[in-house]
Short mmCIF file of C-alpha atoms in Angstrom, two decimals:
data_model
loop_
_atom_site.label_atom_id
_atom_site.label_comp_id
_atom_site.label_asym_id
_atom_site.label_seq_id
_atom_site.Cartn_x
_atom_site.Cartn_y
_atom_site.Cartn_z
CA MET M 1 20.18 131.34 33.28
CA PRO M 2 21.03 134.00 30.69
CA ASP M 3 18.06 136.00 29.43
CA VAL M 4 18.92 135.39 25.77
CA LEU M 5 19.74 131.82 24.83
CA VAL M 6 22.59 130.67 22.64
CA PRO M 7 22.33 127.62 20.39
CA GLY M 8 22.57 124.50 22.52
CA ALA M 9 23.88 121.00 22.04
CA THR M 10 20.85 118.79 21.34
CA PRO M 11 19.21 119.54 17.98
CA VAL M 12 16.61 117.11 16.73
CA ASP M 13 18.36 114.86 14.28
CA TYR M 14 16.69 112.27 12.06
CA PRO M 15 18.90 110.16 9.79
CA LEU M 16 16.14 109.71 7.19
CA ALA M 17 15.07 113.37 7.09
CA ASP M 18 16.51 113.87 3.63
CA LYS M 19 14.27 111.08 2.32
CA ILE M 20 11.02 112.77 3.36
CA PRO M 21 9.40 113.72 0.02
CA GLU M 22 9.61 117.44 -0.65
CA GLN M 23 6.22 117.33 -2.40
CA ILE M 24 4.37 117.30 0.94
CA ILE M 25 5.50 120.87 1.69
CA GLY M 26 2.57 123.25 1.37
CA PRO M 27 -1.12 122.35 1.31
CA ASP M 28 -1.72 122.34 -2.44
CA SER M 29 1.15 120.59 -4.21
CA SER M 30 0.30 117.32 -5.96
CA LEU M 31 1.33 114.10 -4.28
CA ASP M 32 0.59 112.08 -7.41
CA GLY M 33 3.04 109.22 -7.74
CA LEU M 34 3.74 108.91 -4.00
CA THR M 35 2.72 105.90 -1.95
CA ILE M 36 2.20 106.80 1.71
CA VAL M 37 1.33 104.45 4.54
CA VAL M 38 -0.84 105.88 7.35
CA THR M 39 -1.00 103.92 10.59
CA GLY M 40 -4.30 104.03 12.46
CA LEU M 41 -7.82 105.07 11.57
CA GLY M 42 -8.46 107.20 14.64
CA VAL M 43 -8.21 110.83 15.67
CA SER M 44 -4.86 111.59 14.04
CA GLY M 45 -4.59 108.85 11.42
CA TYR M 46 -7.90 109.60 9.73
CA PRO M 47 -7.29 113.32 8.94
CA MET M 48 -3.78 112.51 7.71
CA ALA M 49 -5.13 109.86 5.36
CA VAL M 50 -7.84 112.17 4.01
CA HIS M 51 -5.45 115.08 3.45
CA LEU M 52 -2.82 112.99 1.68
CA ALA M 53 -5.37 111.20 -0.50
CA GLU M 54 -7.06 114.49 -1.45
CA ARG M 55 -3.71 115.67 -2.80
CA GLY M 56 -3.32 112.61 -5.00
CA ALA M 57 -1.15 110.25 -2.99
CA HIS M 58 -1.81 106.53 -3.08
CA VAL M 59 -2.60 105.99 0.61
CA ILE M 60 -2.44 102.64 2.37
CA CYS M 61 -4.13 102.90 5.77
CA VAL M 62 -3.40 100.07 8.22
CA ASP M 63 -4.95 99.41 11.62
CA GLY M 64 -4.40 96.30 13.71
CA ASP M 65 -7.69 96.73 15.57
CA THR M 66 -10.83 95.23 14.07
CA GLN M 67 -13.20 95.75 17.01
CA ILE M 68 -13.67 99.54 17.01
CA ASP M 69 -16.34 100.73 14.60
CA ARG M 70 -14.56 102.88 12.00
CA SER M 71 -17.24 102.49 9.33
CA GLU M 72 -17.83 106.23 8.95
CA HIS M 73 -14.13 106.90 8.45
CA GLU M 74 -13.78 103.96 6.10
CA THR M 75 -16.68 105.11 3.93
CA ILE M 76 -15.12 108.54 3.40
CA LEU M 77 -11.63 107.17 2.83
CA ARG M 78 -12.86 104.83 0.13
CA VAL M 79 -14.22 107.83 -1.77
CA PHE M 80 -10.55 108.82 -2.14
CA ASP M 81 -9.52 105.28 -3.12
CA VAL M 82 -7.60 104.73 0.11
CA ASP M 83 -6.41 101.13 0.46
CA ILE M 84 -7.68 100.15 3.93
CA ARG M 85 -6.10 97.11 5.57
CA ARG M 86 -7.41 96.17 9.03
CA GLY M 87 -6.30 93.30 11.23
CA PRO M 88 -3.16 92.28 13.14
CA GLU M 89 -1.69 90.58 10.06
CA HIS M 90 -1.30 94.01 8.41
CA VAL M 91 0.86 95.62 11.09
CA THR M 92 3.68 93.10 11.48
CA GLU M 93 5.78 94.57 8.68
CA LEU M 94 5.87 97.49 6.28
CA PRO M 95 3.13 97.06 3.66
CA THR M 96 3.96 97.45 0.00
CA ALA M 97 2.03 98.82 -2.94
CA SER M 98 0.16 96.49 -5.29
CA ASP M 99 3.24 96.30 -7.55
CA GLY M 100 5.43 95.25 -4.61
CA SER M 101 7.30 98.56 -4.33
CA LEU M 102 8.15 100.16 -1.01
CA PRO M 103 6.16 103.21 0.09
CA ASP M 104 7.79 106.64 0.03
CA LEU M 105 6.72 107.66 3.53
CA VAL M 106 4.98 106.45 6.69
CA CYS M 107 2.75 108.87 8.63
CA THR M 108 2.06 107.33 12.01
CA SER M 109 -0.60 107.98 14.61
CA GLN M 110 0.65 109.02 18.03
CA GLY M 111 -0.54 105.84 19.74
CA TRP M 112 1.90 103.66 17.83
CA ARG M 113 5.01 102.94 19.88
CA PRO M 114 8.45 103.36 18.27
CA ASP M 115 9.13 99.64 18.70
CA GLN M 116 6.00 98.63 16.75
CA PRO M 117 7.20 96.09 14.15
CA LEU M 118 5.86 97.98 11.14
CA LEU M 119 7.63 101.19 12.16
CA VAL M 120 10.88 99.38 12.94
CA ASP M 121 10.70 97.59 9.59
CA ALA M 122 10.07 100.86 7.74
CA GLN M 123 13.15 102.57 9.12
CA ALA M 124 15.29 99.48 8.61
CA LYS M 125 14.31 99.61 4.92
CA GLY M 126 15.13 103.31 4.67
CA VAL M 127 11.52 104.56 4.59
CA PRO M 128 11.11 107.70 6.75
CA VAL M 129 8.48 107.81 9.50
CA ILE M 130 6.84 111.07 10.60
CA GLY M 131 3.85 111.97 12.75
CA GLU M 132 0.98 114.43 12.51
CA VAL M 133 3.04 117.30 13.98
CA GLU M 134 5.79 116.99 11.40
CA LEU M 135 3.25 116.65 8.61
CA ALA M 136 1.28 119.67 9.81
CA TRP M 137 4.40 121.81 10.06
CA ARG M 138 5.36 120.95 6.49
CA VAL M 139 1.93 121.50 4.96
CA ARG M 140 1.00 124.69 6.83
CA GLY M 141 1.78 126.74 3.71
CA THR M 142 0.76 130.39 3.86
CA ASN M 143 -0.92 130.05 7.26
CA ALA M 144 1.27 132.38 9.28
CA ALA M 145 -0.52 131.75 12.59
CA PRO M 146 2.23 131.46 15.23
CA TRP M 147 2.59 128.12 17.01
CA LEU M 148 2.48 128.44 20.81
CA VAL M 149 3.18 124.94 22.07
CA ILE M 150 2.64 123.46 25.52
CA THR M 151 3.82 120.11 26.82
CA GLY M 152 4.64 118.60 30.20
CA THR M 153 3.55 115.66 32.29
CA ASN M 154 0.50 117.38 33.74
CA GLY M 155 -1.58 120.51 33.25
CA LYS M 156 -1.23 120.67 29.46
CA THR M 157 -4.93 120.81 28.65
CA THR M 158 -5.70 123.41 31.32
CA ALA M 159 -2.79 125.66 30.32
CA THR M 160 -3.53 125.36 26.60
CA SER M 161 -7.20 126.16 27.14
CA MET M 162 -6.24 129.14 29.31
CA LEU M 163 -3.93 130.36 26.57
CA ALA M 164 -6.66 130.20 23.93
CA SER M 165 -9.08 131.96 26.31
CA MET M 166 -6.61 134.83 26.79
CA PHE M 167 -6.39 135.46 23.05
CA ARG M 168 -10.13 135.21 22.58
CA ALA M 169 -10.58 137.82 25.30
CA ALA M 170 -8.61 140.18 23.04
CA GLY M 171 -10.72 139.29 19.98
CA VAL M 172 -7.99 137.12 18.44
CA ASN M 173 -9.11 133.89 16.77
CA ALA M 174 -7.01 131.39 18.68
CA VAL M 175 -7.53 127.71 17.88
CA ALA M 176 -6.85 125.18 20.64
CA CYS M 177 -5.54 122.11 18.86
CA GLY M 178 -3.11 119.20 18.87
CA ASN M 179 -3.90 116.85 21.71
CA ILE M 180 -7.13 118.77 22.42
CA GLY M 181 -9.73 120.51 20.29
CA SER M 182 -9.13 120.40 16.55
CA PRO M 183 -6.64 117.96 15.00
CA LEU M 184 -3.46 119.93 14.32
CA LEU M 185 -3.55 119.14 10.61
CA GLU M 186 -7.02 120.68 10.33
CA ALA M 187 -6.00 123.73 12.36
CA VAL M 188 -3.05 124.64 10.15
CA LEU M 189 -5.30 124.49 7.09
CA ASP M 190 -7.82 126.89 8.63
CA PRO M 191 -7.25 130.29 6.98
CA ALA M 192 -9.17 132.04 9.78
CA ALA M 193 -6.79 130.86 12.52
CA GLU M 194 -4.70 133.75 13.87
CA VAL M 195 -2.91 131.89 16.67
CA LEU M 196 -2.52 128.16 17.31
CA ALA M 197 -2.54 127.16 20.99
CA ILE M 198 -1.12 123.67 20.69
CA GLU M 199 -1.04 120.93 23.30
CA LEU M 200 1.43 118.18 22.41
CA ALA M 201 2.01 114.88 24.16
CA SER M 202 5.38 113.17 24.22
CA PHE M 203 4.05 110.63 21.69
CA GLN M 204 3.41 113.42 19.19
CA LEU M 205 6.77 115.09 19.81
CA HIS M 206 8.65 111.84 19.23
CA TRP M 207 7.81 111.85 15.52
CA GLN M 208 8.56 115.52 14.73
CA PHE M 209 11.93 116.87 13.57
CA SER M 210 11.60 120.35 12.06
CA MET M 211 8.92 122.29 13.98
CA CYS M 212 9.89 125.89 14.75
CA ALA M 213 7.44 127.05 17.41
CA HIS M 214 7.17 130.78 18.03
CA SER M 215 7.33 129.96 21.76
CA ALA M 216 7.05 126.75 23.74
CA ALA M 217 6.60 125.69 27.36
CA VAL M 218 7.35 122.54 29.37
CA LEU M 219 5.16 122.77 32.46
CA ASN M 220 6.74 120.00 34.53
CA LEU M 221 8.35 116.59 34.25
CA ALA M 222 7.59 113.37 36.13
CA PRO M 223 7.78 109.69 35.16
CA ASP M 224 4.98 108.85 32.72
CA HIS M 225 4.44 106.66 29.66
CA VAL M 226 7.62 104.75 30.45
CA ASP M 227 6.09 101.70 28.78
CA TRP M 228 5.71 103.64 25.49
CA HIS M 229 9.10 105.35 25.51
CA GLY M 230 11.13 102.51 26.98
CA SER M 231 12.66 104.63 29.76
CA TYR M 232 12.15 107.88 31.63
CA GLU M 233 15.23 109.29 29.89
CA ASN M 234 13.65 108.66 26.49
CA TYR M 235 10.43 110.29 27.67
CA VAL M 236 12.31 113.42 28.74
CA ALA M 237 14.28 113.49 25.49
CA ASP M 238 11.05 113.51 23.50
CA LYS M 239 9.62 116.31 25.65
CA ALA M 240 12.80 118.28 24.94
CA ARG M 241 11.97 118.33 21.22
CA VAL M 242 9.40 121.06 21.88
CA TYR M 243 12.20 123.60 22.44
CA SER M 244 14.16 122.76 19.27
CA ASN M 245 14.20 125.69 16.83
CA VAL M 246 12.06 127.93 19.09
CA MET M 247 12.08 131.46 17.73
CA LYS M 248 10.98 133.70 20.63
CA ALA M 249 10.73 132.17 24.11
CA CYS M 250 11.45 128.87 25.85
CA VAL M 251 9.14 128.97 28.87
CA TYR M 252 10.18 126.70 31.76
CA ASN M 253 9.15 125.91 35.32
CA ARG M 254 11.80 127.39 37.57
CA GLU M 255 10.61 125.11 40.40
CA ASP M 256 11.32 122.04 38.24
CA LEU M 257 15.05 121.98 37.50
CA ALA M 258 14.59 119.31 34.83
CA THR M 259 12.67 121.75 32.64
CA ARG M 260 15.40 124.35 33.08
CA LYS M 261 17.99 121.80 31.95
CA LEU M 262 15.99 121.18 28.77
CA VAL M 263 16.12 124.90 27.98
CA GLU M 264 19.84 125.10 28.66
CA ASP M 265 20.46 122.28 26.17
CA ALA M 266 17.98 123.42 23.52
CA GLU M 267 18.99 124.23 19.95
CA VAL M 268 17.08 127.46 19.35
CA VAL M 269 16.92 130.22 16.80
CA ALA M 270 19.45 132.91 17.68
CA GLY M 271 17.91 135.51 19.98
CA ALA M 272 15.32 133.23 21.61
CA ARG M 273 14.90 133.88 25.31
CA ALA M 274 14.58 131.73 28.42
CA VAL M 275 11.52 132.70 30.47
CA GLY M 276 10.96 131.07 33.86
CA PHE M 277 7.72 130.94 35.84
CA GLY M 278 6.97 130.01 39.43
CA LEU M 279 5.00 130.82 42.56
CA GLY M 280 7.56 133.13 44.15
CA VAL M 281 8.60 136.70 43.41
CA PRO M 282 10.08 136.68 39.88
CA GLY M 283 13.44 138.01 38.88
CA PRO M 284 14.11 139.80 35.60
CA GLY M 285 13.11 137.59 32.68
CA GLU M 286 10.54 135.66 34.72
CA PHE M 287 6.83 135.42 35.57
CA GLY M 288 5.62 134.95 39.13
CA LEU M 289 3.71 136.34 42.11
CA VAL M 290 4.06 139.59 44.02
CA GLU M 291 1.76 139.01 46.98
CA ASP M 292 -1.54 138.03 45.31
CA ILE M 293 -0.77 139.47 41.86
CA LEU M 294 0.50 137.54 38.81
CA VAL M 295 3.22 139.63 37.18
CA ASP M 296 5.42 139.75 34.07
CA ARG M 297 9.10 140.65 34.40
CA ALA M 298 10.09 139.10 31.07
CA PHE M 299 8.26 141.14 28.44
CA ALA M 300 7.56 144.24 30.55
CA PRO M 301 9.17 147.41 29.17
CA ASN M 302 11.34 147.91 32.29
CA ARG M 303 11.76 144.34 33.45
CA TYR M 304 14.96 145.01 35.41
CA SER M 305 13.32 147.61 37.64
CA SER M 306 9.58 146.88 37.64
CA ALA M 307 6.87 144.27 37.04
CA LEU M 308 3.77 144.39 34.86
CA GLU M 309 0.52 143.40 36.61
CA LEU M 310 -1.44 140.71 34.77
CA ALA M 311 -4.13 139.24 37.01
CA SER M 312 -4.92 138.34 40.61
CA LEU M 313 -5.17 135.09 42.52
CA ASP M 314 -8.90 135.74 42.69
CA ASP M 315 -8.98 135.63 38.88
CA VAL M 316 -7.22 132.26 38.95
CA ALA M 317 -9.64 130.98 41.61
CA LYS M 318 -12.51 132.01 39.35
CA ALA M 319 -10.89 130.11 36.49
CA ALA M 320 -10.54 127.02 38.68
CA GLY M 321 -14.08 127.27 39.99
CA THR M 322 -12.79 127.28 43.58
CA THR M 323 -12.81 129.72 46.50
CA SER M 324 -9.01 129.97 46.53
CA ALA M 325 -6.45 129.54 43.77
CA PRO M 326 -4.86 126.04 43.69
CA ASP M 327 -1.10 126.19 43.18
CA HIS M 328 -1.19 124.05 40.05
CA TYR M 329 -3.76 126.39 38.51
CA VAL M 330 -1.56 129.38 39.29
CA MET M 331 1.39 127.67 37.61
CA ASN M 332 -0.68 126.85 34.53
CA ALA M 333 -1.93 130.45 34.36
CA LEU M 334 1.63 131.82 34.60
CA ALA M 335 2.88 129.52 31.83
CA ALA M 336 -0.03 130.45 29.57
CA ALA M 337 0.50 134.13 30.30
CA ALA M 338 4.19 133.86 29.40
CA LEU M 339 3.36 132.36 26.02
CA ALA M 340 0.64 134.94 25.39
CA ARG M 341 2.90 137.84 26.29
CA SER M 342 5.63 136.46 24.01
CA ILE M 343 3.59 137.82 21.10
CA ASP M 344 2.59 141.02 22.90
CA LEU M 345 -0.91 140.12 24.04
CA PRO M 346 -2.12 143.04 26.23
CA PRO M 347 -2.02 142.34 30.00
CA VAL M 348 -5.75 143.01 30.34
CA ALA M 349 -6.45 140.08 27.99
CA VAL M 350 -4.58 137.74 30.34
CA ARG M 351 -6.87 138.83 33.18
CA ASP M 352 -10.05 138.69 31.11
CA GLY M 353 -9.09 135.34 29.64
CA LEU M 354 -8.76 133.85 33.12
CA ARG M 355 -12.06 135.35 34.22
CA SER M 356 -13.89 133.84 31.26
CA PHE M 357 -12.11 130.47 31.44
CA ALA M 358 -14.09 127.36 32.38
CA PRO M 359 -12.32 124.19 33.62
CA GLY M 360 -12.49 121.24 31.27
CA ASP M 361 -14.56 118.18 31.98
CA HIS M 362 -13.03 115.29 33.91
CA ARG M 363 -10.52 117.49 35.79
CA MET M 364 -11.45 117.98 39.47
CA ARG M 365 -15.10 118.48 38.57
CA VAL M 366 -17.58 118.38 41.43
CA VAL M 367 -20.36 116.10 40.20
CA ARG M 368 -22.74 116.42 43.14
CA THR M 369 -23.01 116.54 46.92
CA LEU M 370 -25.25 113.90 48.49
CA ASP M 371 -25.73 113.31 52.23
CA ASP M 372 -22.84 115.72 52.88
CA ILE M 373 -20.53 113.60 50.71
CA THR M 374 -18.88 115.36 47.74
CA TRP M 375 -18.26 113.38 44.55
CA VAL M 376 -15.40 114.62 42.33
CA ASN M 377 -14.51 113.48 38.81
CA ASP M 378 -10.77 113.76 38.12
CA SER M 379 -10.62 111.03 35.49
CA LYS M 380 -8.08 113.00 33.47
CA ALA M 381 -5.46 112.26 36.14
CA THR M 382 -3.80 109.42 34.26
CA ASN M 383 -0.59 109.25 36.30
CA PRO M 384 0.46 109.72 39.95
CA HIS M 385 1.81 113.24 39.39
CA ALA M 386 -1.55 114.39 38.03
CA ALA M 387 -3.50 112.74 40.84
CA SER M 388 -1.36 114.50 43.45
CA ALA M 389 -3.07 117.84 42.74
CA ALA M 390 -6.50 116.42 43.55
CA LEU M 391 -5.35 114.42 46.56
CA GLY M 392 -3.82 117.58 47.97
CA SER M 393 -7.10 119.48 47.57
CA PHE M 394 -9.46 117.34 49.69
CA ASP M 395 -9.49 115.71 53.13
CA PRO M 396 -10.70 113.13 54.11
CA ILE M 397 -10.93 111.12 50.89
CA VAL M 398 -12.35 107.87 49.63
CA TRP M 399 -10.12 107.44 46.61
CA ILE M 400 -11.17 105.50 43.49
CA ALA M 401 -7.92 104.70 41.72
CA GLY M 402 -6.23 102.28 39.36
CA GLY M 403 -6.19 101.30 35.73
CA LEU M 404 -3.34 100.86 33.26
CA PRO M 405 -0.24 101.87 35.29
CA LYS M 406 2.12 102.61 32.35
CA GLY M 407 5.12 101.57 34.47
CA ALA M 408 4.36 104.07 37.25
CA ASP M 409 5.46 103.70 40.88
CA TYR M 410 2.83 104.55 43.49
CA HIS M 411 4.77 104.37 46.77
CA ASP M 412 5.54 108.09 46.99
CA ILE M 413 2.00 109.29 46.27
CA VAL M 414 0.40 106.81 48.69
CA GLU M 415 2.88 107.54 51.45
CA GLY M 416 2.54 111.29 50.90
CA PHE M 417 -1.26 111.34 51.13
CA LYS M 418 -2.06 108.32 53.31
CA ASP M 419 -3.21 110.52 56.20
CA ARG M 420 -5.95 111.97 53.99
CA LEU M 421 -7.21 108.58 52.80
CA ARG M 422 -10.13 107.00 54.61
CA SER M 423 -10.06 104.13 52.14
CA VAL M 424 -9.16 103.30 48.55
CA VAL M 425 -11.36 101.57 46.00
CA VAL M 426 -9.02 99.93 43.50
CA ILE M 427 -10.10 99.36 39.89
CA GLY M 428 -7.96 98.14 37.02
CA GLU M 429 -7.09 94.81 35.49
CA ASP M 430 -3.48 95.09 36.73
CA ASP M 431 -3.58 96.47 40.27
CA SER M 432 -0.26 95.06 41.48
CA ALA M 433 1.75 98.31 41.56
CA LEU M 434 -0.95 100.36 43.30
CA SER M 435 -2.00 97.59 45.69
CA SER M 436 1.61 96.98 46.69
CA ALA M 437 2.04 100.65 47.61
CA LEU M 438 -1.24 100.74 49.54
CA GLU M 439 -0.31 97.61 51.47
CA ALA M 440 3.13 98.99 52.34
CA SER M 441 1.54 102.15 53.75
CA HIS M 442 -1.22 100.20 55.59
CA VAL M 443 -4.09 101.95 53.78
CA ASP M 444 -7.53 100.32 53.90
CA THR M 445 -8.37 98.99 50.45
CA ILE M 446 -11.22 97.31 48.63
CA ARG M 447 -10.65 95.70 45.25
CA ILE M 448 -13.26 95.84 42.46
CA GLU M 449 -12.91 92.87 40.16
CA PRO M 450 -12.75 93.69 36.42
CA GLY M 451 -15.90 93.07 34.44
CA PRO M 452 -19.24 94.61 33.51
CA ARG M 453 -20.35 97.79 35.31
CA VAL M 454 -16.97 98.13 37.01
CA MET M 455 -17.45 101.85 37.68
CA GLU M 456 -20.97 101.39 39.00
CA ARG M 457 -19.67 98.78 41.44
CA ALA M 458 -16.79 101.06 42.46
CA VAL M 459 -19.14 103.98 43.12
CA ASN M 460 -21.45 101.80 45.22
CA ALA M 461 -18.50 100.52 47.23
CA ALA M 462 -17.26 104.08 47.79
CA ARG M 463 -20.69 105.14 49.05
CA GLU M 464 -20.61 102.40 51.67
CA LEU M 465 -17.17 103.57 52.83
CA ALA M 466 -17.71 107.35 52.80
CA GLN M 467 -18.86 109.35 55.83
CA PRO M 468 -20.46 112.82 56.03
CA GLY M 469 -17.83 115.44 55.21
CA ASP M 470 -15.81 113.09 52.99
CA THR M 471 -14.93 113.52 49.34
CA VAL M 472 -15.20 110.54 47.02
CA LEU M 473 -12.51 111.23 44.47
CA LEU M 474 -12.11 109.49 41.13
CA SER M 475 -8.49 110.35 40.38
CA PRO M 476 -7.16 107.09 38.94
CA ALA M 477 -3.43 107.94 38.63
CA ALA M 478 -3.45 105.49 35.71
CA ALA M 479 -4.54 105.29 32.09
CA SER M 480 -7.99 104.03 31.24
CA MET M 481 -7.52 101.73 28.26
CA ASP M 482 -7.59 98.48 30.21
CA GLN M 483 -11.34 98.83 30.84
CA PHE M 484 -12.47 101.99 29.02
CA THR M 485 -11.94 103.55 25.61
CA ASN M 486 -10.35 106.65 27.19
CA TYR M 487 -10.43 108.81 30.31
CA ILE M 488 -13.56 110.57 29.00
CA GLU M 489 -15.57 107.35 28.92
CA ARG M 490 -14.22 106.49 32.39
CA GLY M 491 -15.26 109.87 33.76
CA ASP M 492 -18.66 109.70 32.09
CA ALA M 493 -19.24 106.27 33.64
CA PHE M 494 -18.39 107.68 37.06
CA GLU M 495 -20.74 110.65 36.67
CA GLN M 496 -23.54 108.42 35.42
CA ALA M 497 -23.15 106.08 38.38
CA VAL M 498 -23.04 108.99 40.83
CA SER M 499 -26.15 110.56 39.28
CA GLU M 500 -28.06 107.33 39.89
CA LEU M 501 -27.27 107.11 43.61
#
C-alpha cells in the first residue's frame, strides 16, 4: 500500500445532508424555532436532548420502553420543557409538533436500528436523521482537541483506554469518550480537553456523515451485530465510515486484509497516510515488533532505514496484568501507539502509558482462585471473535457462554477450542446456535434454564463440573440483553455469585 493515500471511491453520502439545519453548528447558536425529535432517554439520547433544549429547540423525546426507570432524566428534561413521550405507541411513526408540523431533525440513539419504523418514516418524509457523533462533530465549535477514533469488532475499549493512558503519561488531558467514558457530546463541550480518544461502535458510525478525524483505526473485522445492520456487508460499510475525511493517518491491521481494503477505498483528506500494524517486523510506514520491542517505522525520522523504540513486551504484559504479553494486547497497544504518534506524542509516553494502564473491568479479569480453580470474568466478550482471545488463554476450561447471539455462528469457535473445553454451561434464552455447534463438536454441555438467579445457578453448575487446575471462564460470546441490562450487570452477577462460593 502506498505510504500517502489518494482520495478513494467511497465517501460517506447522505441524500438529506443538505436538510440538516445549519443552526446546530457550534455550541452557542440559538435553536429557537426548530423542532427536533430525540429517540431514547438513555446514555446518548439524554445528553442530546438536554443540549438541544438548552439552546432553545423544541425537543420531543420518544422512548418505546416504559419499564426502565428514567425518572431522574425525565425530571431534568422537563425543566427545559422537553416533550417526553414514552410507550410503544410513540415509536411507530415520526411524531409531529403540537401544531401538526413535521420536525426539522431527528437525533437518534445508537441502539435504534435503521429499520425502526420511526426512523424509516422520518427519511421517507424528508426529515434528516443523525446520531450523537454527527451532532457532536457539528457542535464542537472552538474545541480544537483532535479526534483520534478507534473502531473494530473487538479490542476497542482496551485500545482506546491505552491511548488515553499514553497521553496522560505525557501530561496531556486526554478524554476517553464515545462508547466508553464520557458521552461524546459532553467531551466536545469540555474546554479543558486537549485530545479526544474516541471509541465508536458500528451503530454510532452508521448515523454520522461529516466527521473528519485527525487519525482513525480499525482494529479488526469479524461478523457481529448482523441483526442490527441487516448483513455483514452493511456492518463493514458502517465501520468504513471511520476513515472518511481522515486528515493524518488511517491505521489498519495488516494481518486483517479486510481493514486494509477499507483504507484503500477510503475518501481521505489529501496527504493522509496509511499506517499498518502487526506482530511481525514492520516495513516502512508500519508499526510492529523487532524481537521483544514495539517499534515505530511510520512516524520515525528515518523510517526507511531505522525504527524508533516505543516499549517492550514486558510493558504490554504489565498492562494486561499477565506474566506474558497476549497477542491481542500487543495488537491493541500497537494500534494505540500509532494513533498517539500521529500527533507526535513522545515515544517515552507510549511506554509509560502502557506501564500505568490498568485493564478494564469485565475483560479477562481474574475474580478469585478457590480450591485451585480460577474464576475469570470476561463478560465484555459479546461475540465469538472476542471470546476467542480468552479461550486461547486458558486450558482446561469450564466455559459459561450464551446470551443474545446477534446472528453469530459458533461452529468455528467451538471446533477451534473444543480440546480445551472440559464442559460448557449454556445460558441465554435463545441457545439454539451455540448448542447446535457444541453438539456438532461433541462437547459436554449443561443448559441453565432462563429465570431468576440464572448466573448464580450457572456458577454453581460450573463449580460441580470444574476440577483442580481448571479455569471457569465467563466469556459469553453473545450480547447480554436477553437476561441482563448490559454486559456490566452480567459480569457483576458472575462476580457476586463467585464471591459467595
